PDB file of C-alpha atoms in Angstrom:
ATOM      1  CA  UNK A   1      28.126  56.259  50.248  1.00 55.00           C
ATOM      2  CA  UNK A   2      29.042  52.618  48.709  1.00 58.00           C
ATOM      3  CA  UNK A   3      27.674  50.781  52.117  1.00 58.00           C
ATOM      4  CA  UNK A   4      24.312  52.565  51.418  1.00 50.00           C
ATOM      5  CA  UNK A   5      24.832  51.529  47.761  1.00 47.00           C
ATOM      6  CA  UNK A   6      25.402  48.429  48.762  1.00 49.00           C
ATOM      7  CA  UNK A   7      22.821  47.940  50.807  1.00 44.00           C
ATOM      8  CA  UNK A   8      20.349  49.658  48.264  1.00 45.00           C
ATOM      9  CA  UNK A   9      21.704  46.378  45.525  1.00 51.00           C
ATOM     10  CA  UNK A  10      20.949  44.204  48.473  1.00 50.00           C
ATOM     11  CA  UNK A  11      17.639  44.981  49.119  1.00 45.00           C
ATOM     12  CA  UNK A  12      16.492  45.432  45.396  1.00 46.00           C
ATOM     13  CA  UNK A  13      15.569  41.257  45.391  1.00 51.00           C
ATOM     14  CA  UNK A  14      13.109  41.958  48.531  1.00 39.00           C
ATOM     15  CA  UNK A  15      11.868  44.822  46.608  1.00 36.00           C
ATOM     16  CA  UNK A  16      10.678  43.124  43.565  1.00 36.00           C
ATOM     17  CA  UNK A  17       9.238  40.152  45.613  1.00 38.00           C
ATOM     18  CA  UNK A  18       7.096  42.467  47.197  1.00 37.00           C
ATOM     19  CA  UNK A  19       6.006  44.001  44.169  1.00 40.00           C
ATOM     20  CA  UNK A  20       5.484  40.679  42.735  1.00 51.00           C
ATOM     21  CA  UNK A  21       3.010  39.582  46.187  1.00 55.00           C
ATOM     22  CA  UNK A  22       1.244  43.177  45.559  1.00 58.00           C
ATOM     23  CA  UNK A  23       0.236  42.264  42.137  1.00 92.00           C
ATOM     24  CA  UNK A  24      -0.718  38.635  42.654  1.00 95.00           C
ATOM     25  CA  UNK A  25      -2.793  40.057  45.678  1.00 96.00           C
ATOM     26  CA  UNK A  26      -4.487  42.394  43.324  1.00 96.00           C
ATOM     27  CA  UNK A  27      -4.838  39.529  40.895  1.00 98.00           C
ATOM     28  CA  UNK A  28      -6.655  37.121  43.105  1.00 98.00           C
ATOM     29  CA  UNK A  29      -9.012  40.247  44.194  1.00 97.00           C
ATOM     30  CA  UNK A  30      -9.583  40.596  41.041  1.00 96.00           C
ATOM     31  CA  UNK A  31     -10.775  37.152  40.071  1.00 97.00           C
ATOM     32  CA  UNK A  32     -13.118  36.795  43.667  1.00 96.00           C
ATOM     33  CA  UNK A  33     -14.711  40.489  42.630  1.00 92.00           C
ATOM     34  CA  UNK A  34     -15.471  39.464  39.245  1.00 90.00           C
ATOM     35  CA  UNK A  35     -15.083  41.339  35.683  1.00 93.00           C
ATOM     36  CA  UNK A  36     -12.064  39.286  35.137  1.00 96.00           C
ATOM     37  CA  UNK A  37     -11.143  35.264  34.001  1.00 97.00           C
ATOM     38  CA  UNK A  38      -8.292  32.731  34.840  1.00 98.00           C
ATOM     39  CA  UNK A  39      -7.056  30.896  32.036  1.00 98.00           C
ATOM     40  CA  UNK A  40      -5.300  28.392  32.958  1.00 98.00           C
ATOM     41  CA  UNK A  41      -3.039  26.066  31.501  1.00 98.00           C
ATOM     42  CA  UNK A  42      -3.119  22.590  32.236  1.00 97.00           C
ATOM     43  CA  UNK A  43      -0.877  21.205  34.582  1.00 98.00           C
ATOM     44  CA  UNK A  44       2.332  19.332  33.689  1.00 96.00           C
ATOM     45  CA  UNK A  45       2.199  16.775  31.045  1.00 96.00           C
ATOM     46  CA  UNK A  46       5.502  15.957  29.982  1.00 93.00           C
ATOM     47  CA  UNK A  47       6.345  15.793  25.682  1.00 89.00           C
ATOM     48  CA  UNK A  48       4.754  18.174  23.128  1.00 86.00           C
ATOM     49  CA  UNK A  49       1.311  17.575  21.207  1.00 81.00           C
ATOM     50  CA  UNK A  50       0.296  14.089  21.584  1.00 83.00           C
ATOM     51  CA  UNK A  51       1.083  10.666  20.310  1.00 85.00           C
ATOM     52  CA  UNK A  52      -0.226   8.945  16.491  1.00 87.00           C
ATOM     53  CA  UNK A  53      -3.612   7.509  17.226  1.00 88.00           C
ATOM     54  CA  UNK A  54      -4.506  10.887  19.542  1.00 87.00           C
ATOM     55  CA  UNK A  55      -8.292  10.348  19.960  1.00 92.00           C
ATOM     56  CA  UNK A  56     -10.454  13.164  21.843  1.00 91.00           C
ATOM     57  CA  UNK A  57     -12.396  10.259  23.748  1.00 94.00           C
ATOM     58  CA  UNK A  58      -9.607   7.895  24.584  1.00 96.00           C
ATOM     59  CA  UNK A  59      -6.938   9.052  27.655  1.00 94.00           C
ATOM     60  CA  UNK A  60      -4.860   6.010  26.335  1.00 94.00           C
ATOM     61  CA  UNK A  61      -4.016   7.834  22.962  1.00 94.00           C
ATOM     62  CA  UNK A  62      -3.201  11.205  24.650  1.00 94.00           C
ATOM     63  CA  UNK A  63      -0.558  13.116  26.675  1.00 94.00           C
ATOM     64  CA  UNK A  64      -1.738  12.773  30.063  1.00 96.00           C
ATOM     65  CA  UNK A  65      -0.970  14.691  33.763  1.00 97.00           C
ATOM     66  CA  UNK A  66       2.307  12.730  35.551  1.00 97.00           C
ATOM     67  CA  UNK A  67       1.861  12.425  39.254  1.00 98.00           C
ATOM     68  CA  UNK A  68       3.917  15.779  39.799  1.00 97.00           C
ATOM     69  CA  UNK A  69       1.360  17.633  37.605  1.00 97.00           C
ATOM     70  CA  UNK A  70      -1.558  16.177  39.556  1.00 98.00           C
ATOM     71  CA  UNK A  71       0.272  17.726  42.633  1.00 97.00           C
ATOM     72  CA  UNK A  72       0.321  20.859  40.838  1.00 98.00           C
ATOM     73  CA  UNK A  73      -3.149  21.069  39.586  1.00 98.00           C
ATOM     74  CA  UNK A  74      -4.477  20.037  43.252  1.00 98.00           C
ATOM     75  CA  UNK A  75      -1.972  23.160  44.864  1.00 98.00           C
ATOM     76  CA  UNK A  76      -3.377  25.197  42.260  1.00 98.00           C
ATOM     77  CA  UNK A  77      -6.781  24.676  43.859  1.00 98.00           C
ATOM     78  CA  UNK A  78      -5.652  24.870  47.095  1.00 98.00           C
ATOM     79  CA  UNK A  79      -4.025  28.315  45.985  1.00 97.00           C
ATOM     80  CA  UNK A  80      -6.815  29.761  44.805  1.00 98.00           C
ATOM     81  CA  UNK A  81      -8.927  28.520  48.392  1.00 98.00           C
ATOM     82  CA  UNK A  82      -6.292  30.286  50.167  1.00 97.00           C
ATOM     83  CA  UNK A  83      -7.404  33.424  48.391  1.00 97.00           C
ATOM     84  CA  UNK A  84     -10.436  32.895  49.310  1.00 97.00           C
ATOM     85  CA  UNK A  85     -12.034  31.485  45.759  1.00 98.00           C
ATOM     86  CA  UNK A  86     -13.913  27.884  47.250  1.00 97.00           C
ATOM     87  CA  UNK A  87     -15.756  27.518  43.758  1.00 97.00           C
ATOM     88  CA  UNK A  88     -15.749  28.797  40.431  1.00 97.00           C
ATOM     89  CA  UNK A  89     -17.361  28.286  37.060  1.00 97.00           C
ATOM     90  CA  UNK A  90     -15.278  25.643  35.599  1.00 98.00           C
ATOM     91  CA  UNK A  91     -14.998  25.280  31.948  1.00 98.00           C
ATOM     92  CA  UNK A  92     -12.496  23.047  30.062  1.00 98.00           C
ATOM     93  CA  UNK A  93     -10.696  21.557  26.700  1.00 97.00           C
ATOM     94  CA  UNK A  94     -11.958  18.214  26.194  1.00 97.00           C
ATOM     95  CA  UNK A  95      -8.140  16.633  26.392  1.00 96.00           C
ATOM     96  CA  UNK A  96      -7.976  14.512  29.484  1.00 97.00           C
ATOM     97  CA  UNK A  97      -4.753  16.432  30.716  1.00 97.00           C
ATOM     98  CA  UNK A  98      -7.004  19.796  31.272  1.00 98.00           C
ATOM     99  CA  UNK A  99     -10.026  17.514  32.100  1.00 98.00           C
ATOM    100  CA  UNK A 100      -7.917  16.229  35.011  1.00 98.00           C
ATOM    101  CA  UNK A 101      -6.022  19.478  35.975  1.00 98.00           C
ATOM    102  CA  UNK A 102      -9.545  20.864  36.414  1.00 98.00           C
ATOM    103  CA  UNK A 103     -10.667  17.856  38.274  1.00 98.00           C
ATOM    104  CA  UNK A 104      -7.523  18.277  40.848  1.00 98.00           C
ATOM    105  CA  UNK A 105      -8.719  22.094  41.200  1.00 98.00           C
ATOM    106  CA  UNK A 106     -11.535  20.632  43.006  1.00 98.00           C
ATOM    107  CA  UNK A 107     -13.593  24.176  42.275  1.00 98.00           C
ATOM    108  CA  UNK A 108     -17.112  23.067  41.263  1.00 96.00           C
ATOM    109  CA  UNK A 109     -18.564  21.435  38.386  1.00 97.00           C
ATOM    110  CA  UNK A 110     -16.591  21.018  35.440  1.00 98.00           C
ATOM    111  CA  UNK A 111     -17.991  22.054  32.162  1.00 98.00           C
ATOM    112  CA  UNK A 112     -15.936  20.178  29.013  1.00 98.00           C
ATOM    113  CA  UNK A 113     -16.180  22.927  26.151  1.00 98.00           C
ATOM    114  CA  UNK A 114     -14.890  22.082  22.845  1.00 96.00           C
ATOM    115  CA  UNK A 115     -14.094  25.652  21.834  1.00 96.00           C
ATOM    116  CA  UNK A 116     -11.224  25.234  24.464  1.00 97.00           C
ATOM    117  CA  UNK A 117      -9.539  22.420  22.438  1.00 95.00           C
ATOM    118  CA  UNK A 118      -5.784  22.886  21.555  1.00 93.00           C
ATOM    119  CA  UNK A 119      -5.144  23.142  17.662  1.00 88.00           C
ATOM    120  CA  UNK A 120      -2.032  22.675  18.007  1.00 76.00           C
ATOM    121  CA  UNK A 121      -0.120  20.844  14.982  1.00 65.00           C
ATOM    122  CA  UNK A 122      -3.525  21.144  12.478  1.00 63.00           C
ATOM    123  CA  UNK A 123      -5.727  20.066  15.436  1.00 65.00           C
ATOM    124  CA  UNK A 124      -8.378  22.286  14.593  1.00 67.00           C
ATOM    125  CA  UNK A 125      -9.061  25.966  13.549  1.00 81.00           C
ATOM    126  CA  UNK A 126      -7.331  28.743  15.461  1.00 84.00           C
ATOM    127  CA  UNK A 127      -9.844  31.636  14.580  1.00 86.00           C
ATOM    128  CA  UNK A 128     -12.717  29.470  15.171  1.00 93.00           C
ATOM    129  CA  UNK A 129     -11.696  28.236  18.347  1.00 93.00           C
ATOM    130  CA  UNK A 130     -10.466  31.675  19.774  1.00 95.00           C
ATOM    131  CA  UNK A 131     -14.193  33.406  18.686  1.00 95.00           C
ATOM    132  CA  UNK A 132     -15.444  30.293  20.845  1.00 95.00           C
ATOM    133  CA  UNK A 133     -13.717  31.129  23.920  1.00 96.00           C
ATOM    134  CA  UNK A 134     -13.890  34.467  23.623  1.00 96.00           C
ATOM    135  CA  UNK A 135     -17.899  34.561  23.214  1.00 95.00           C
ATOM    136  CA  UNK A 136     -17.731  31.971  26.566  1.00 96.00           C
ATOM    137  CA  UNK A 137     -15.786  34.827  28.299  1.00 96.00           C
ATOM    138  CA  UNK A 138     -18.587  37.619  27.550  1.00 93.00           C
ATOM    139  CA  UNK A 139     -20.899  35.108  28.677  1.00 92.00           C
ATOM    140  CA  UNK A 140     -19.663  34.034  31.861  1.00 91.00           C
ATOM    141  CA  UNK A 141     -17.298  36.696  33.152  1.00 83.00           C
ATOM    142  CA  UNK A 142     -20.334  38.406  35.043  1.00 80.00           C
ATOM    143  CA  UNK A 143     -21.955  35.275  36.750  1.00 78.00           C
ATOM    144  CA  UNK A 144     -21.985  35.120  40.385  1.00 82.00           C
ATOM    145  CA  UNK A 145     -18.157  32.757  40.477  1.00 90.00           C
ATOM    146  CA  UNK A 146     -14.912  33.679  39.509  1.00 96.00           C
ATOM    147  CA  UNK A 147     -14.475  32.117  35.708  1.00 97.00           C
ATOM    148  CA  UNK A 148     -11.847  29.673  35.142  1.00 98.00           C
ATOM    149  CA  UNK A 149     -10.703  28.302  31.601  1.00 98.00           C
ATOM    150  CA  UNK A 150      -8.735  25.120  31.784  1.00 98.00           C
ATOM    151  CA  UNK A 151      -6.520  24.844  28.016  1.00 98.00           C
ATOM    152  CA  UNK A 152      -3.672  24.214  26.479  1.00 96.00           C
ATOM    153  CA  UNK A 153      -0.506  26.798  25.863  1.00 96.00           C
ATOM    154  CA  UNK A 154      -1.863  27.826  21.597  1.00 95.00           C
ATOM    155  CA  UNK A 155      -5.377  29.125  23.338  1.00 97.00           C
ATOM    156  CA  UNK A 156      -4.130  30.731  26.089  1.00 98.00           C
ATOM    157  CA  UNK A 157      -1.199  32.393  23.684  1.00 97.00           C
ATOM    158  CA  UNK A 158      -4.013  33.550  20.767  1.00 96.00           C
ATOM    159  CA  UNK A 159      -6.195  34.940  23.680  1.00 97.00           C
ATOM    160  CA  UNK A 160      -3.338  36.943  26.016  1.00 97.00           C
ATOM    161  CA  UNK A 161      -0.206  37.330  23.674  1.00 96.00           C
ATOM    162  CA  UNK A 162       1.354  35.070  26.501  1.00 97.00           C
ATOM    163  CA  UNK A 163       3.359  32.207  26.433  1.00 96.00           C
ATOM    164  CA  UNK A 164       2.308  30.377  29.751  1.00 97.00           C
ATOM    165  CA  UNK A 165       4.403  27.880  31.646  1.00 96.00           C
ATOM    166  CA  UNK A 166       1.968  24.311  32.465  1.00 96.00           C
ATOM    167  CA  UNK A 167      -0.307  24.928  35.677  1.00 97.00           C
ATOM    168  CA  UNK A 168       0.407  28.448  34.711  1.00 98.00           C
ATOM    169  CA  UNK A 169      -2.760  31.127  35.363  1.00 98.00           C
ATOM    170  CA  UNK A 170      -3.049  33.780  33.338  1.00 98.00           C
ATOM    171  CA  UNK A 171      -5.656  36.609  34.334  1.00 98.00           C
ATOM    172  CA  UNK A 172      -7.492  38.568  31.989  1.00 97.00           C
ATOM    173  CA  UNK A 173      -9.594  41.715  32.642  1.00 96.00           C
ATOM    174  CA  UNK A 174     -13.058  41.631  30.240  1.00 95.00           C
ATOM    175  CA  UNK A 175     -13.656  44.643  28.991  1.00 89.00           C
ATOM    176  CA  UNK A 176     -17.101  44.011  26.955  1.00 82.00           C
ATOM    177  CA  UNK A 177     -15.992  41.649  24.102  1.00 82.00           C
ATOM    178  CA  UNK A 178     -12.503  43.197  24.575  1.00 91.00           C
ATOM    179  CA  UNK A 179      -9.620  41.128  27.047  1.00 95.00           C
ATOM    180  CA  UNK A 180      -7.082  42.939  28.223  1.00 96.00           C
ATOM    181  CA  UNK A 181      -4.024  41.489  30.501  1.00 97.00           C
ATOM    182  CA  UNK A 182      -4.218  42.217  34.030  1.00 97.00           C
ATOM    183  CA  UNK A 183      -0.895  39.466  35.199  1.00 97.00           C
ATOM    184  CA  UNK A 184       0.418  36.475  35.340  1.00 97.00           C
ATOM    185  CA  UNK A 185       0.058  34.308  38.896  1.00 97.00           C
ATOM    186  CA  UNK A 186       3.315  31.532  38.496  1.00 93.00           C
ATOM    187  CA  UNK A 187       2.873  28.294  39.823  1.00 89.00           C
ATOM    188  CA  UNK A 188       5.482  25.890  40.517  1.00 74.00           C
ATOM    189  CA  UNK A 189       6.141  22.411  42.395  1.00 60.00           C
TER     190      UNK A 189
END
């Protein structure tokens, strides 16, 4: 009786990563067949806000992708190739850090949308931009590509309740004008 306990506590760990495969599987189906968007947070950018002087138009003045988050934002692209997503309708915050992470997706045409802007630290109205993105979402989520939302960690966090990790993807079934949270797909370097 303890070796087969034992050996149950051992295999537990394989257990859960197969659960955890299972769901991203389902998640990437989801995406390809539609009814659903990625949200995406922008790859890694070290510090927190951005630097006195931030302007919208000027990279110099903001927080900006290091080399390993350009790495990241191009495997997230290749990730979502290997699940067999080539493009996608590609909309984006204005900040050069998710400009860029959506450039290294390589998924199609980028679309900068101002309604994905952070408003982080008085930056700019949370209920105004979260009506923005959400009326994008009702929109888009039934076009002919898989919708993907390149923002910062506040949008993401008023729109699922989550708290996503950078390059993180967040996937989010649309129910009308209602999102609901179908999982989390974890990306790492």
């Amino acid at each position: 009786m303890r070796r087969l306990l034992v050996c149950l506590f051992l295999l537990l760990p394989l257990s859960a990563a197969a659960q955890t495969q299972a769901d991203e599987t389902a998640l990437w189906a989801a995406l390809r067949d539609g009814g659903h968007v990625a949200l995406i947070r922008h790859a890694l950018a070290p510090g927190t806000g951005d630097p006195p002087g931030f302007r919208v138009d000027d990279c110099r003045t903001q927080r900006n992708l290091s080399p390993a988050g350009q790495a990241q934002a191009r495997a997230i692209g290749e990730r979502f190739r290997a699940n067999g997503i080539d493009s996608a309708a590609v909309f984006s915050s204005q900040w050069c850090r998710c400009l860029d992470t959506a450039r290294e997706l390589a998924l199609g045409e980028i679309t900068p949308f101002a309604g994905l802007n952070s408003f982080f630290a008085g930056r700019g109205d949370e209920a105004q931009h979260t009506r923005a993105a959400r009326a994008l979402i009702a929109e888009q989520a039934s076009g002919q590509h898989p919708l993907v939302l390149v923002t910062h960690q506040v949008n993401i966090t008023a729109l699922s309740g989550v708290f996503p990790a950078a390059g993180e993807i967040i996937v989010m079934r649309v129910d009308g004008n209602t999102l609901r949270l179908a999982g989390q797909i974890r990306t790492s370097l």
